[in-house]
C-alpha positions as a printed Julia matrix, in Angstrom:
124×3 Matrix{Float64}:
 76.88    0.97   38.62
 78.46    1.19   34.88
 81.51    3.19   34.21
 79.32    5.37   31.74
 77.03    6.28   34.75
 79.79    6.93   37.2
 81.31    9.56   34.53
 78.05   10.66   34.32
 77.4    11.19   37.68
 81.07   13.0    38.2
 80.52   15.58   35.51
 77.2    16.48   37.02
 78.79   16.87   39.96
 81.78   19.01   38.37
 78.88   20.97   36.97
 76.61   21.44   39.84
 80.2    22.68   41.9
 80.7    25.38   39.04
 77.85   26.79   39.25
 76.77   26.04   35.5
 73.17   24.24   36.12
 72.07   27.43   38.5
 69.27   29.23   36.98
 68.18   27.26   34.31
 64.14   27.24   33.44
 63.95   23.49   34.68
 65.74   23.73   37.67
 63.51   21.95   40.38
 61.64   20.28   38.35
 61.09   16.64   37.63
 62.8    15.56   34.16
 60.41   13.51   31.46
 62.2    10.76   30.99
 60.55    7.84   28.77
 62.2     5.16   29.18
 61.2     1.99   26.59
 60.61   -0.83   29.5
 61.23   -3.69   26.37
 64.37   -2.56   26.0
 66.73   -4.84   28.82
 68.26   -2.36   31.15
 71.97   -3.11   30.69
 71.11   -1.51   27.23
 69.05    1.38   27.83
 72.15    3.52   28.36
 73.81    2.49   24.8
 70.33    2.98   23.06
 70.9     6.23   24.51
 73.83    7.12   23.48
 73.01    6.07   19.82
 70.27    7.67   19.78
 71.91   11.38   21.18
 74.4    10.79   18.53
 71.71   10.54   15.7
 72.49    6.87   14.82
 69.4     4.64   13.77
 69.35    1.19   13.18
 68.6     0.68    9.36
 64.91   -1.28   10.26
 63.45    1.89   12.47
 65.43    4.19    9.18
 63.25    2.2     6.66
 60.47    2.28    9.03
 60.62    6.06    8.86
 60.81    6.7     5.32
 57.79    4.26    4.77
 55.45    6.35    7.28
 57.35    9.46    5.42
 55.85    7.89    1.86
 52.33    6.63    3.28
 51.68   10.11    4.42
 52.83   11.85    1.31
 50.51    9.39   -0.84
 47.87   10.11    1.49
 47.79   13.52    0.5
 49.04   13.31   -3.31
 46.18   14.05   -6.13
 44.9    11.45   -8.4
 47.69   11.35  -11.44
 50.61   13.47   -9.67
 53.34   10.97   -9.62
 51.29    8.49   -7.54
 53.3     5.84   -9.09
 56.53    6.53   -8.8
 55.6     6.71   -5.08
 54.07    3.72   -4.63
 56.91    1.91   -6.28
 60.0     4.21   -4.21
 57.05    2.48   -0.79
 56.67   -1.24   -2.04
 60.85   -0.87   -2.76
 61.07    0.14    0.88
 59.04   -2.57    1.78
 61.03   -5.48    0.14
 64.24   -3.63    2.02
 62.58   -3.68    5.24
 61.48   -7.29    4.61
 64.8    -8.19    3.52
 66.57   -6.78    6.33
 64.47   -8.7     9.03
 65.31  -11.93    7.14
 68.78  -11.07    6.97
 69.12  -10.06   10.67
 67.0   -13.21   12.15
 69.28  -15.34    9.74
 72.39  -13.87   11.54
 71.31  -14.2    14.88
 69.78  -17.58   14.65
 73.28  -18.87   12.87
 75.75  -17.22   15.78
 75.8   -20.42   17.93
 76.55  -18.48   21.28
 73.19  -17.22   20.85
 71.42  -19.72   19.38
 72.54  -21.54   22.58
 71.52  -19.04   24.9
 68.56  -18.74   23.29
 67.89  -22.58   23.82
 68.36  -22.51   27.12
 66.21  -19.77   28.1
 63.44  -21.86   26.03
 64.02  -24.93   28.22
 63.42  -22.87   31.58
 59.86  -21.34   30.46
């Protein structure tokens, strides 16, 4: 078990002992937790974390905004600004593209993992 999941478990222990989860509208019931089976299980719990704390990874940020600007143009009339839109998405879209260069380039040129990744290769 992780340190982060042994803390975990002691507050909700701390809390159950106090008294303060008694009575709330899900008590008894199962929790709906999605959990993203691609991401590797020693991560899930920092994922989480991030993601609590409102942090998101510039790609999924860009990702966002793109949908954000798709869906606006969708729904813009003919001669409203249309352009300035589609510039602000095909912007986004050189970002986005940038950023996946720039973050296979780093990966693929840190040799621990270029390494690692070699030797997982030669298994399969």
């Amino acid at each position: 078990m992780f340190l982060i999941d042994e803390i975990a478990e002691a507050r909700i222990t701390e809390a159950i002992e106090r008294g303060d989860l008694s009575g709330l509208s899900c008590e008894g019931k199962r929790l709906d937790v999605k959990i993203d089976p691609l991401i590797p299980e020693e991560l899930r719990m920092a994922y989480r974390i991030l993601k609590n704390s409102g942090f998101l990874p510039e790609e999924l940020r860009l990702r966002r905004e793109i949908s954000d600007i798709n869906d606006l143009l969708r729904t813009l009339p003919q001669g409203t600004g249309r352009a300035r839109v589609a510039k602000r998405l095909n912007l986004l879209r050189a970002r986005l593209s940038l950023a996946r260069r720039k973050e296979a380039d780093t990966l693929l040129s840190d040799e621990r993992y270029f390494a690692t990744l070699c030797k997982r290769l030669e298994r399969s």
